[in-house]
Short mmCIF file of C-alpha atoms in Angstrom, two decimals:
data_model
loop_
_atom_site.label_atom_id
_atom_site.label_comp_id
_atom_site.label_asym_id
_atom_site.label_seq_id
_atom_site.Cartn_x
_atom_site.Cartn_y
_atom_site.Cartn_z
CA UNK A 1 39.74 -63.10 19.77
CA UNK A 2 42.18 -66.07 19.47
CA UNK A 3 42.41 -68.99 21.95
CA UNK A 4 44.93 -71.90 22.00
CA UNK A 5 43.68 -75.41 21.54
CA UNK A 6 44.44 -77.09 24.85
CA UNK A 7 45.41 -80.36 23.09
CA UNK A 8 47.43 -79.01 20.14
CA UNK A 9 49.67 -75.95 20.30
CA UNK A 10 49.53 -75.47 16.52
CA UNK A 11 45.75 -75.16 16.55
CA UNK A 12 43.79 -72.14 17.72
CA UNK A 13 40.20 -71.07 18.01
CA UNK A 14 38.87 -67.75 16.58
CA UNK A 15 35.93 -66.14 18.37
CA UNK A 16 33.96 -63.09 17.22
CA UNK A 17 31.61 -61.39 19.63
CA UNK A 18 31.86 -64.32 22.08
CA UNK A 19 30.80 -66.81 19.40
CA UNK A 20 32.93 -69.77 18.29
CA UNK A 21 33.75 -69.32 14.60
CA UNK A 22 36.38 -71.84 13.48
CA UNK A 23 39.46 -73.82 14.39
CA UNK A 24 42.54 -73.13 12.32
CA UNK A 25 46.15 -74.34 12.00
CA UNK A 26 49.19 -72.13 11.84
CA UNK A 27 50.28 -72.42 8.20
CA UNK A 28 53.97 -72.52 9.13
CA UNK A 29 53.42 -75.30 11.62
CA UNK A 30 54.76 -73.06 14.38
CA UNK A 31 53.19 -72.69 17.74
CA UNK A 32 50.82 -69.76 18.07
CA UNK A 33 52.19 -66.71 19.86
CA UNK A 34 48.93 -65.84 21.54
CA UNK A 35 50.02 -62.33 22.53
CA UNK A 36 51.34 -61.29 19.11
CA UNK A 37 48.63 -62.93 17.02
CA UNK A 38 45.87 -61.72 19.29
CA UNK A 39 47.03 -58.11 18.79
CA UNK A 40 47.10 -58.59 15.00
CA UNK A 41 43.66 -60.09 15.09
CA UNK A 42 42.33 -57.24 17.22
CA UNK A 43 43.82 -54.71 14.79
CA UNK A 44 42.20 -56.40 11.81
CA UNK A 45 38.92 -56.53 13.68
CA UNK A 46 39.18 -52.81 14.51
CA UNK A 47 39.75 -51.94 10.84
CA UNK A 48 36.67 -53.95 9.93
CA UNK A 49 34.62 -52.30 12.67
CA UNK A 50 35.66 -48.76 11.76
CA UNK A 51 34.95 -49.42 8.09
CA UNK A 52 31.42 -50.50 8.92
CA UNK A 53 31.01 -47.50 11.23
CA UNK A 54 32.18 -45.14 8.46
CA UNK A 55 29.56 -46.48 6.10
CA UNK A 56 26.91 -45.95 8.76
CA UNK A 57 28.00 -42.34 9.38
CA UNK A 58 28.12 -41.59 5.65
CA UNK A 59 24.65 -43.01 5.18
CA UNK A 60 23.41 -40.86 8.06
CA UNK A 61 24.91 -37.70 6.55
CA UNK A 62 23.44 -38.45 3.15
CA UNK A 63 20.08 -39.10 4.72
CA UNK A 64 20.29 -35.78 6.57
CA UNK A 65 20.93 -33.97 3.30
CA UNK A 66 17.60 -35.23 2.01
CA UNK A 67 15.26 -33.12 4.19
CA UNK A 68 12.25 -34.75 5.73
CA UNK A 69 10.57 -31.33 6.17
CA UNK A 70 6.88 -31.38 5.39
CA UNK A 71 5.39 -27.92 4.65
CA UNK A 72 2.38 -26.79 6.63
CA UNK A 73 0.36 -23.86 5.30
CA UNK A 74 -0.50 -21.40 8.06
CA UNK A 75 -2.86 -19.45 5.82
CA UNK A 76 -4.60 -19.61 2.46
CA UNK A 77 -1.83 -17.70 0.66
CA UNK A 78 1.72 -17.77 1.96
CA UNK A 79 5.24 -19.02 1.36
CA UNK A 80 6.90 -21.91 3.17
CA UNK A 81 10.65 -22.44 3.01
CA UNK A 82 12.56 -25.57 3.92
CA UNK A 83 14.45 -24.73 7.14
CA UNK A 84 17.23 -27.11 6.09
CA UNK A 85 17.56 -25.81 2.53
CA UNK A 86 16.93 -22.15 1.73
CA UNK A 87 16.67 -22.88 -1.98
CA UNK A 88 13.72 -25.22 -1.45
CA UNK A 89 10.27 -23.70 -0.99
CA UNK A 90 6.54 -24.02 -1.51
CA UNK A 91 3.67 -21.67 -2.37
CA UNK A 92 0.42 -22.07 -0.47
CA UNK A 93 -2.63 -21.62 -2.67
CA UNK A 94 -5.95 -21.79 -0.87
CA UNK A 95 -4.23 -23.54 2.02
CA UNK A 96 -2.49 -26.26 -0.01
CA UNK A 97 1.32 -26.29 -0.45
CA UNK A 98 2.70 -26.58 -3.97
CA UNK A 99 6.38 -27.30 -4.38
CA UNK A 100 8.12 -24.71 -6.52
CA UNK A 101 11.25 -25.21 -8.66
CA UNK A 102 14.37 -24.89 -6.54
CA UNK A 103 16.54 -21.82 -6.80
CA UNK A 104 19.51 -22.31 -9.16
CA UNK A 105 22.76 -23.62 -7.71
CA UNK A 106 24.34 -21.04 -5.42
CA UNK A 107 21.11 -19.13 -4.81
CA UNK A 108 18.58 -18.96 -1.96
CA UNK A 109 15.05 -17.67 -1.62
CA UNK A 110 14.80 -14.06 -0.42
CA UNK A 111 11.97 -13.49 2.06
CA UNK A 112 11.16 -9.87 1.29
CA UNK A 113 10.84 -10.16 -2.47
CA UNK A 114 10.14 -13.91 -2.81
CA UNK A 115 12.82 -14.29 -5.48
CA UNK A 116 16.05 -16.26 -5.66
CA UNK A 117 19.17 -14.30 -4.71
CA UNK A 118 22.87 -15.13 -4.82
CA UNK A 119 24.07 -16.85 -1.68
CA UNK A 120 26.22 -14.46 0.34
CA UNK A 121 24.82 -11.37 -1.40
CA UNK A 122 23.09 -8.53 0.51
CA UNK A 123 19.78 -10.17 -0.45
CA UNK A 124 20.68 -13.49 1.16
CA UNK A 125 18.69 -13.59 4.39
CA UNK A 126 18.88 -17.34 4.82
CA UNK A 127 20.73 -17.08 8.15
CA UNK A 128 18.43 -14.49 9.67
CA UNK A 129 15.06 -15.43 8.28
CA UNK A 130 13.50 -18.24 10.23
CA UNK A 131 10.06 -18.40 8.69
CA UNK A 132 8.08 -16.72 5.96
CA UNK A 133 5.37 -14.86 7.82
CA UNK A 134 2.29 -13.21 6.41
CA UNK A 135 1.21 -9.66 7.01
CA UNK A 136 -0.98 -9.70 10.16
CA UNK A 137 -4.02 -8.60 8.14
CA UNK A 138 -3.47 -11.28 5.51
CA UNK A 139 -3.02 -13.80 8.31
CA UNK A 140 -6.33 -12.85 9.93
CA UNK A 141 -8.18 -12.73 6.64
CA UNK A 142 -6.91 -16.16 5.62
CA UNK A 143 -8.62 -17.59 8.68
CA UNK A 144 -11.76 -15.42 8.47
CA UNK A 145 -12.45 -14.77 4.76
CA UNK A 146 -15.84 -13.10 5.34
CA UNK A 147 -14.93 -10.63 8.07
CA UNK A 148 -14.26 -6.88 7.98
CA UNK A 149 -11.42 -5.18 9.86
CA UNK A 150 -10.94 -1.45 10.58
CA UNK A 151 -7.75 0.11 9.30
CA UNK A 152 -5.53 0.82 12.33
CA UNK A 153 -4.64 4.38 11.31
CA UNK A 154 -7.05 5.58 8.57
CA UNK A 155 -10.67 6.19 9.47
CA UNK A 156 -11.93 6.05 5.87
CA UNK A 157 -10.36 2.67 5.08
CA UNK A 158 -11.02 -0.91 6.11
CA UNK A 159 -10.09 -4.47 5.21
CA UNK A 160 -12.58 -6.70 3.43
CA UNK A 161 -11.28 -10.24 3.89
CA UNK A 162 -12.92 -11.39 0.67
CA UNK A 163 -9.92 -9.69 -0.96
CA UNK A 164 -9.45 -8.40 -4.52
CA UNK A 165 -8.96 -4.73 -3.66
CA UNK A 166 -9.42 -2.40 -6.62
CA UNK A 167 -7.61 0.58 -5.11
CA UNK A 168 -4.37 -0.06 -6.98
CA UNK A 169 -3.58 -0.11 -10.72
CA UNK A 170 -1.96 -3.55 -10.42
CA UNK A 171 -3.38 -6.39 -8.36
CA UNK A 172 -1.65 -6.52 -4.93
CA UNK A 173 0.05 -9.68 -3.70
CA UNK A 174 -2.45 -11.89 -1.80
CA UNK A 175 0.11 -12.08 1.02
CA UNK A 176 -0.09 -8.30 1.59
CA UNK A 177 -2.64 -6.23 3.46
CA UNK A 178 -3.29 -4.13 0.35
CA UNK A 179 -4.97 -7.16 -1.25
CA UNK A 180 -7.81 -6.67 1.24
CA UNK A 181 -7.80 -2.85 1.47
CA UNK A 182 -11.04 -1.02 0.69
CA UNK A 183 -12.32 2.51 1.14
CA UNK A 184 -15.63 4.07 2.01
CA UNK A 185 -17.27 6.35 -0.53
CA UNK A 186 -16.48 10.01 0.15
CA UNK A 187 -17.27 11.50 2.61
CA UNK A 188 -18.23 8.38 4.57
CA UNK A 189 -16.00 6.89 7.27
CA UNK A 190 -15.65 3.35 8.59
CA UNK A 191 -17.32 2.67 11.92
CA UNK A 192 -15.18 0.14 13.80
CA UNK A 193 -18.10 -0.72 16.07
CA UNK A 194 -20.63 -1.58 13.37
CA UNK A 195 -17.92 -2.61 10.84
CA UNK A 196 -19.47 -0.66 8.00
CA UNK A 197 -19.21 2.69 6.23
CA UNK A 198 -21.46 5.40 7.64
CA UNK A 199 -22.10 9.13 7.50
CA UNK A 200 -19.00 10.90 8.84
CA UNK A 201 -21.10 12.63 11.49
CA UNK A 202 -21.96 9.25 13.02
CA UNK A 203 -18.38 7.93 13.26
CA UNK A 204 -15.85 8.51 16.04
CA UNK A 205 -12.37 8.14 14.55
CA UNK A 206 -10.43 8.49 17.78
CA UNK A 207 -6.73 8.44 16.94
CA UNK A 208 -7.34 7.29 13.37
CA UNK A 209 -6.69 9.85 10.63
CA UNK A 210 -9.94 11.51 9.54
CA UNK A 211 -9.75 12.86 5.97
CA UNK A 212 -11.89 15.79 4.91
CA UNK A 213 -10.73 16.19 1.31
CA UNK A 214 -12.09 13.92 -1.38
CA UNK A 215 -8.60 13.61 -2.84
CA UNK A 216 -7.35 12.08 0.41
CA UNK A 217 -9.25 8.94 -0.58
CA UNK A 218 -7.10 6.69 -2.78
CA UNK A 219 -9.96 5.75 -5.10
CA UNK A 220 -10.30 9.33 -6.36
CA UNK A 221 -6.60 10.00 -6.87
CA UNK A 222 -4.90 10.13 -10.24
CA UNK A 223 -3.59 6.60 -10.95
CA UNK A 224 -2.38 6.76 -14.52
CA UNK A 225 0.04 8.70 -16.74
CA UNK A 226 -2.68 10.63 -18.60
CA UNK A 227 -5.30 11.14 -15.90
CA UNK A 228 -6.56 14.47 -14.60
CA UNK A 229 -5.34 15.28 -11.07
CA UNK A 230 -8.06 14.83 -8.48
CA UNK A 231 -8.02 18.41 -7.18
CA UNK A 232 -8.88 19.75 -10.64
CA UNK A 233 -12.46 18.49 -10.30
CA UNK A 234 -12.62 17.94 -6.51
CA UNK A 235 -11.20 21.06 -4.81
CA UNK A 236 -10.32 21.10 -1.14
CA UNK A 237 -12.64 22.66 1.45
CA UNK A 238 -10.13 22.26 4.26
CA UNK A 239 -10.21 25.21 6.68
CA UNK A 240 -13.02 26.89 4.70
CA UNK A 241 -16.35 27.99 6.22
CA UNK A 242 -19.65 26.37 5.32
CA UNK A 243 -21.44 27.55 2.18
CA UNK A 244 -20.13 28.88 -1.17
CA UNK A 245 -16.35 29.09 -1.18
CA UNK A 246 -13.41 29.54 -3.47
CA UNK A 247 -12.66 26.78 -5.96
CA UNK A 248 -8.99 26.28 -5.15
CA UNK A 249 -6.97 26.24 -8.32
CA UNK A 250 -9.72 28.14 -10.19
CA UNK A 251 -9.82 31.41 -8.29
CA UNK A 252 -11.56 34.38 -9.96
CA UNK A 253 -13.43 32.19 -12.42
CA UNK A 254 -17.15 31.27 -12.63
CA UNK A 255 -16.36 28.10 -10.62
CA UNK A 256 -16.93 27.84 -6.88
CA UNK A 257 -17.19 25.16 -4.18
CA UNK A 258 -19.98 24.43 -1.75
CA UNK A 259 -18.53 23.27 1.57
CA UNK A 260 -19.89 21.72 4.74
CA UNK A 261 -17.76 20.74 7.75
CA UNK A 262 -14.64 21.29 5.60
CA UNK A 263 -15.94 18.70 3.14
CA UNK A 264 -16.84 19.25 -0.48
CA UNK A 265 -20.60 19.00 -1.01
CA UNK A 266 -20.66 20.11 -4.64
CA UNK A 267 -19.17 22.45 -7.22
CA UNK A 268 -21.05 24.94 -9.31
CA UNK A 269 -20.66 27.93 -11.65
CA UNK A 270 -21.89 31.49 -11.48
CA UNK A 271 -24.80 32.29 -13.81
CA UNK A 272 -24.46 35.08 -16.33
CA UNK A 273 -25.74 38.53 -15.42
CA UNK A 274 -28.62 38.80 -17.87
CA UNK A 275 -29.43 42.40 -16.98
CA UNK A 276 -25.97 43.81 -17.63
CA UNK A 277 -25.31 41.10 -20.21
CA UNK A 278 -21.90 40.19 -18.78
CA UNK A 279 -20.39 37.13 -17.15
CA UNK A 280 -20.16 36.60 -13.43
CA UNK A 281 -17.09 35.36 -11.58
CA UNK A 282 -16.81 34.05 -8.04
CA UNK A 283 -15.02 36.48 -5.76
CA UNK A 284 -12.90 34.77 -3.08
CA UNK A 285 -12.98 38.05 -1.18
CA UNK A 286 -16.76 38.52 -1.14
CA UNK A 287 -17.43 34.73 -1.30
CA UNK A 288 -20.15 35.31 -3.86
CA UNK A 289 -20.74 35.60 -7.58
CA UNK A 290 -20.21 39.09 -8.99
CA UNK A 291 -20.60 40.46 -12.47
CA UNK A 292 -17.47 41.65 -14.20
CA UNK A 293 -18.07 45.24 -13.08
CA UNK A 294 -17.48 44.10 -9.52
CA UNK A 295 -14.34 42.10 -10.34
CA UNK A 296 -10.90 43.80 -10.16
CA UNK A 297 -9.29 44.50 -13.50
CA UNK A 298 -6.21 42.46 -12.54
CA UNK A 299 -8.49 39.42 -12.25
CA UNK A 300 -10.16 39.91 -15.62
CA UNK A 301 -12.98 42.20 -14.51
CA UNK A 302 -14.28 45.67 -15.34
CA UNK A 303 -14.19 47.05 -11.83
CA UNK A 304 -15.60 50.58 -11.60
CA UNK A 305 -13.36 52.23 -9.03
CA UNK A 306 -14.77 54.76 -6.61
CA UNK A 307 -11.56 55.37 -4.68
CA UNK A 308 -11.01 59.12 -4.23
CA UNK A 309 -14.29 60.06 -5.86
CA UNK A 310 -16.95 62.13 -4.14
CA UNK A 311 -20.31 60.55 -3.59
CA UNK A 312 -22.44 60.60 -6.68
CA UNK A 313 -23.19 59.03 -10.08
CA UNK A 314 -20.48 58.33 -12.64
CA UNK A 315 -20.41 57.09 -16.22
CA UNK A 316 -18.67 53.82 -17.19
CA UNK A 317 -15.02 54.70 -17.71
CA UNK A 318 -13.77 51.11 -18.11
CA UNK A 319 -15.83 49.57 -20.93
CA UNK A 320 -17.28 52.95 -22.00
CA UNK A 321 -20.81 51.67 -22.38
CA UNK A 322 -22.85 54.84 -22.92
CA UNK A 323 -25.96 53.58 -21.18
CA UNK A 324 -24.18 52.28 -18.02
CA UNK A 325 -23.38 54.31 -14.91
CA UNK A 326 -22.67 53.62 -11.24
CA UNK A 327 -22.96 55.16 -7.80
CA UNK A 328 -20.11 55.87 -5.38
CA UNK A 329 -20.71 56.23 -1.65
CA UNK A 330 -17.82 56.94 0.70
CA UNK A 331 -15.35 55.78 -1.93
CA UNK A 332 -17.15 52.48 -2.51
CA UNK A 333 -19.09 51.37 -5.58
CA UNK A 334 -22.56 50.60 -4.31
CA UNK A 335 -24.70 50.12 -7.41
CA UNK A 336 -24.65 49.87 -11.20
CA UNK A 337 -27.44 51.20 -13.43
CA UNK A 338 -28.55 51.01 -17.06
CA UNK A 339 -30.39 53.72 -18.91
CA UNK A 340 -33.60 52.72 -20.66
CA UNK A 341 -33.27 51.56 -24.26
CA UNK A 342 -32.49 54.42 -26.61
CA UNK A 343 -30.91 56.60 -23.92
CA UNK A 344 -27.41 57.33 -22.66
CA UNK A 345 -25.98 58.65 -19.39
CA UNK A 346 -24.66 62.19 -19.15
CA UNK A 347 -22.43 62.74 -16.14
CA UNK A 348 -22.84 66.53 -16.32
CA UNK A 349 -26.53 66.20 -15.55
CA UNK A 350 -26.27 62.84 -13.73
CA UNK A 351 -29.19 61.62 -15.81
CA UNK A 352 -30.16 59.50 -18.78
CA UNK A 353 -31.01 61.40 -21.97
CA UNK A 354 -32.55 60.29 -25.22
CA UNK A 355 -30.15 59.80 -28.10
CA UNK A 356 -32.38 61.72 -30.51
#
């Protein structure tokens, strides 16, 4: 602000912020036009003020671009992204954040896959993704690394918060629930009250899925390109009665299953018929082992058919063994016989006769 010197019209006083600065003389020797010169002075002062203000604003903007965000790990293993810069992120390892290299220019961190994606692409979720959150199981396990948790929907599975699940060919991400997923040994189930695997008869699954087949457990499933499918050596007993049953996938062979409560107890094979000196196959119809003379021809047997035959004794008309004969009763084969050594069966007499 300018003020006239009361004693000399060519002198004036310049004040800035109510403080006396200096006394000056009009260079032309003219009298000061207080109105005109004051306006010029105010304009110059405004330019100076706005210039300073611009520098302050610019400094503020630049400072804002350098984020002051400090990552806080919410669990032992997680991801933390800078809320002000989607290309800036940290990995939490055992609860400590480690700054990772920024995404390349024009890219942002994708939350689902934890990889850098082009900004504006379908994989750019910077605008919708507020925080990187852990799977609820991983979150709980990070806070309680020694606890056990029941699987919410599978009665044979549980979460061991010590981690390092071996149910998958490749090691799961520590941020996922699969990293902590374990299974009971077949046919045990996980008791959510005692938090341990127990005999299936002692566990109440409620609404959780209760498997009965061994192959419904992940640990027994085929997990490689050259492995043998699980049901080849662990057949299903689902919907089968207790005791010896068909070996599904190996019907009409010596193999059979032993089932209990629709669960596989064991597998076995039929012993050879030492008397008739022929193999035995398991009949799914009779649910028992039968020698080949009781197995239908279409299933590889030597079935001696009594259909349409009167009751009586008949010679072997399938394998034509001279010393073997069988009985028919009411159209059903009821028994097979062998003549003593050195004899053969004659149907005309229905008796065994010496060969000499």
